CSV table of C-alpha atoms in Angstrom, one decimal:
chain,number,residue,atom,x,y,z
A,335,MET,CA,-24.1,-67.0,-6.2
A,336,LEU,CA,-20.7,-68.7,-7.0
A,337,PRO,CA,-18.0,-68.4,-4.3
A,338,PHE,CA,-15.9,-65.9,-6.3
A,339,GLU,CA,-18.9,-63.8,-6.9
A,340,GLU,CA,-19.5,-63.8,-3.2
A,341,ALA,CA,-16.0,-62.7,-2.6
A,342,LYS,CA,-16.3,-59.9,-5.1
A,343,LEU,CA,-19.8,-58.7,-3.7
A,344,PHE,CA,-19.1,-59.2,0.0
A,345,GLY,CA,-15.3,-58.6,-0.1
A,346,HIS,CA,-14.3,-56.0,-2.8
A,347,ASN,CA,-17.6,-54.3,-3.3
A,348,ALA,CA,-18.6,-54.1,0.2
A,349,ILE,CA,-15.4,-52.7,1.5
A,350,HIS,CA,-15.1,-50.3,-1.5
A,351,ALA,CA,-18.6,-48.8,-0.5
A,352,LEU,CA,-17.7,-49.0,3.3
A,353,LEU,CA,-14.5,-47.0,2.7
A,354,ALA,CA,-16.5,-44.4,0.5
A,355,TYR,CA,-19.1,-43.9,3.3
A,356,LEU,CA,-16.6,-43.5,6.0
A,357,GLY,CA,-14.5,-41.1,3.9
A,358,ALA,CA,-17.4,-39.1,2.8
A,359,ASN,CA,-18.4,-38.6,6.5
A,360,LYS,CA,-14.9,-37.4,7.3
A,361,GLY,CA,-15.0,-34.8,4.5
A,362,TYR,CA,-12.6,-36.6,2.1
A,363,LYS,CA,-13.2,-36.2,-1.6
A,364,LYS,CA,-10.8,-38.9,-3.0
A,365,MET,CA,-10.3,-42.6,-2.0
A,366,ALA,CA,-6.7,-42.0,-1.9
A,367,GLU,CA,-7.0,-39.6,1.0
A,368,MET,CA,-7.8,-42.4,3.3
A,369,LYS,CA,-4.7,-44.3,2.8
A,370,ASN,CA,-3.0,-42.8,5.8
A,371,ASP,CA,-6.1,-42.5,7.9
A,372,LYS,CA,-5.3,-45.3,10.5
A,373,GLU,CA,-8.8,-45.2,12.0
A,374,VAL,CA,-10.6,-45.7,8.6
A,375,MET,CA,-8.1,-48.3,7.3
A,376,ALA,CA,-8.3,-50.2,10.5
A,377,ILE,CA,-12.1,-50.4,10.2
A,378,ALA,CA,-11.9,-51.3,6.5
A,379,GLY,CA,-9.2,-53.9,7.2
A,380,ASN,CA,-11.1,-55.6,10.1
A,381,ALA,CA,-14.3,-55.6,8.2
A,382,PHE,CA,-12.6,-57.1,5.1
A,383,ILE,CA,-10.4,-59.8,6.8
A,384,ASN,CA,-12.1,-60.5,10.1
A,385,GLU,CA,-15.8,-60.1,9.1
A,386,SER,CA,-16.3,-60.8,5.4
A,387,GLY,CA,-13.2,-62.9,5.0
A,388,ALA,CA,-13.8,-65.0,8.3
A,389,ALA,CA,-17.5,-65.7,7.1
A,390,LEU,CA,-16.4,-66.6,3.5
A,391,ILE,CA,-13.6,-68.9,4.8
A,392,LYS,CA,-15.9,-70.6,6.9
A,393,LYS,CA,-18.5,-71.1,4.1
A,394,TYR,CA,-16.1,-72.2,1.5
A,395,LYS,CA,-13.1,-73.9,3.6
A,396,ASN,CA,-13.8,-77.2,1.9
A,397,LEU,CA,-13.5,-75.7,-1.8
A,398,GLY,CA,-9.8,-76.1,-1.7
A,399,ASP,CA,-9.0,-72.8,-3.2
A,400,GLY,CA,-6.2,-70.7,-1.6
A,401,LEU,CA,-8.5,-67.7,-1.6
A,402,PHE,CA,-10.7,-69.2,1.0
A,403,THR,CA,-7.9,-69.6,3.6
A,404,GLU,CA,-6.8,-67.0,6.1
A,405,LYS,CA,-3.6,-66.3,4.4
A,406,GLY,CA,-5.1,-66.2,1.0
A,407,TYR,CA,-7.9,-63.8,2.0
A,408,LYS,CA,-5.6,-61.7,3.9
A,409,ALA,CA,-3.4,-61.2,0.8
A,410,PHE,CA,-6.6,-60.6,-1.3
A,411,ALA,CA,-7.8,-58.0,1.2
A,412,GLU,CA,-4.4,-56.1,1.6
A,413,ASP,CA,-4.0,-56.0,-2.3
A,414,LEU,CA,-7.5,-54.6,-2.8
A,415,LEU,CA,-7.3,-52.1,0.1
A,416,SER,CA,-4.0,-50.8,-1.4
A,417,ARG,CA,-5.6,-50.6,-4.8
A,418,MET,CA,-8.7,-48.9,-3.6
A,419,THR,CA,-6.6,-46.1,-2.0
A,420,ASN,CA,-4.1,-45.8,-4.9
A,421,PRO,CA,-3.6,-42.1,-5.5
A,422,TYR,CA,-2.8,-42.8,-9.2
A,423,LEU,CA,-6.3,-44.0,-9.7
A,424,ASP,CA,-7.8,-40.6,-8.7
A,425,ASP,CA,-11.1,-42.4,-7.6
A,426,ALA,CA,-13.6,-40.0,-6.4
A,427,ILE,CA,-15.6,-40.7,-3.2
A,428,ASP,CA,-18.8,-39.7,-4.6
A,429,ARG,CA,-18.3,-42.2,-7.4
A,430,ALA,CA,-17.5,-45.1,-5.1
A,431,ALA,CA,-20.5,-44.0,-2.8
A,432,ARG,CA,-23.1,-43.4,-5.4
A,433,ASP,CA,-26.5,-45.3,-5.5
A,434,PRO,CA,-26.5,-45.8,-1.7
A,435,GLN,CA,-30.1,-47.0,-1.8
A,436,ARG,CA,-29.0,-50.0,-3.7
A,437,LYS,CA,-25.7,-50.6,-2.0
A,438,LEU,CA,-27.4,-50.5,1.4
A,439,GLY,CA,-30.1,-53.0,0.3
A,440,LEU,CA,-30.7,-55.7,2.7
A,441,ASN,CA,-29.0,-58.3,0.5
A,442,ASP,CA,-26.4,-56.1,-1.1
A,443,ARG,CA,-22.9,-55.0,-0.3
A,444,ILE,CA,-23.0,-53.9,3.3
A,445,PHE,CA,-26.1,-55.4,4.8
A,446,GLY,CA,-25.5,-58.7,2.7
A,447,THR,CA,-22.1,-59.0,4.1
A,448,MET,CA,-23.3,-58.4,7.6
A,449,GLN,CA,-25.9,-61.1,7.2
A,450,LEU,CA,-23.3,-63.6,5.8
A,451,ALA,CA,-21.1,-62.9,8.8
A,452,LEU,CA,-23.9,-63.4,11.3
A,453,GLU,CA,-24.9,-66.7,9.6
A,454,PHE,CA,-21.3,-68.0,10.2
A,455,GLY,CA,-21.1,-66.7,13.8
A,456,VAL,CA,-19.0,-63.5,13.1
A,457,GLU,CA,-20.1,-60.3,14.7
A,458,PRO,CA,-19.8,-57.7,11.9
A,459,LYS,CA,-19.2,-54.5,14.1
A,460,ASN,CA,-16.9,-52.8,11.6
A,461,MET,CA,-19.3,-53.4,8.8
A,462,ALA,CA,-21.9,-51.9,11.0
A,463,LYS,CA,-19.8,-48.7,11.2
A,464,GLY,CA,-19.8,-48.6,7.4
A,465,ALA,CA,-23.6,-49.2,7.4
A,466,ALA,CA,-24.1,-46.2,9.8
A,467,ALA,CA,-21.8,-44.1,7.8
A,468,GLY,CA,-23.8,-45.2,4.5
A,469,LEU,CA,-27.1,-44.2,6.1
A,470,ILE,CA,-25.7,-40.7,7.1
A,471,TYR,CA,-24.4,-40.4,3.5
A,472,TYR,CA,-27.9,-41.5,2.1
A,473,ILE,CA,-29.6,-38.8,4.4
A,474,LYS,CA,-27.2,-36.2,3.2
A,475,GLN,CA,-27.8,-37.0,-0.5
A,476,ASN,CA,-31.5,-36.6,0.2
A,477,GLY,CA,-31.1,-33.1,1.7
A,478,GLY,CA,-30.9,-34.1,5.3
A,479,GLU,CA,-28.6,-32.2,7.6
A,480,GLN,CA,-29.4,-33.5,11.1
A,481,PHE,CA,-28.7,-37.0,12.2
A,482,SER,CA,-30.3,-39.0,14.8
A,483,PHE,CA,-30.8,-42.7,15.2
A,484,ASP,CA,-34.4,-42.2,14.4
A,485,LYS,CA,-33.5,-40.6,11.1
A,486,LEU,CA,-31.3,-43.6,10.2
A,487,MET,CA,-34.1,-45.9,10.9
A,488,THR,CA,-36.5,-44.0,8.7
A,489,ALA,CA,-33.8,-44.1,5.9
A,490,LEU,CA,-33.3,-47.8,6.5
A,491,ASN,CA,-37.0,-48.5,6.3
A,492,GLN,CA,-37.1,-46.5,3.0
A,493,ILE,CA,-34.2,-48.5,1.5
A,494,TRP,CA,-35.3,-51.9,2.8
A,495,ASP,CA,-39.1,-51.3,2.1
A,496,LYS,CA,-40.7,-54.7,2.2
A,497,GLN,CA,-37.5,-56.8,2.2
A,498,ASP,CA,-37.1,-59.2,5.2
A,499,SER,CA,-34.4,-61.2,6.8
A,500,LYS,CA,-34.2,-63.3,10.0
A,501,TYR,CA,-31.2,-61.1,10.9
A,502,LYS,CA,-33.0,-57.7,10.6
A,503,THR,CA,-33.3,-56.9,14.3
A,504,LYS,CA,-29.6,-57.8,14.8
A,505,LEU,CA,-28.7,-55.6,11.9
A,506,VAL,CA,-30.6,-52.7,13.5
A,507,GLU,CA,-28.9,-53.4,16.8
A,508,LEU,CA,-25.4,-53.3,15.2
A,509,VAL,CA,-26.1,-50.2,13.4
A,510,LYS,CA,-27.4,-48.5,16.4
A,511,GLU,CA,-24.3,-49.6,18.5
A,512,ALA,CA,-22.1,-48.2,15.7
A,513,PHE,CA,-23.9,-44.9,15.5
A,514,TYR,CA,-23.7,-44.2,19.2
A,515,ALA,CA,-20.1,-45.3,19.4
A,516,ASP,CA,-19.0,-42.3,17.4
């Protein structure tokens, strides 16, 4: 994958999904409703800048592109967070959250970003909050109403099926920590 494709997938797309899952679990219907939710926006901002951004900057620091600097990535993240929660776009949470089975794939938006972060020595605790929220959303979409960590793990096993990663155990630990933190 090219550097800018990674910034799109592990930055923009990952955080858009993370916001949608966090918002859905808070009962929001529109992405813009989260604009003034300090807790959700702090999680998204930290995941975007300090987890996704930190990993991508470490990976591509020698590229010489302004995006892959602290200042450049922070500006990128702040602009996109503002656009993702723009009330004039009237973006529905269900649209942004749709297809959680794909978006929660081991190498896709949320968990792909978490693996990238771990690879570069970044602990993706905020992304893990989005992952836990995404799994709850997935369970709800499949008719579930009760949530336990065991149910999240069952969902995760369904989604990941036969996919593997050297970070799988750590990803599960981070999701567990995020699930029990709330």
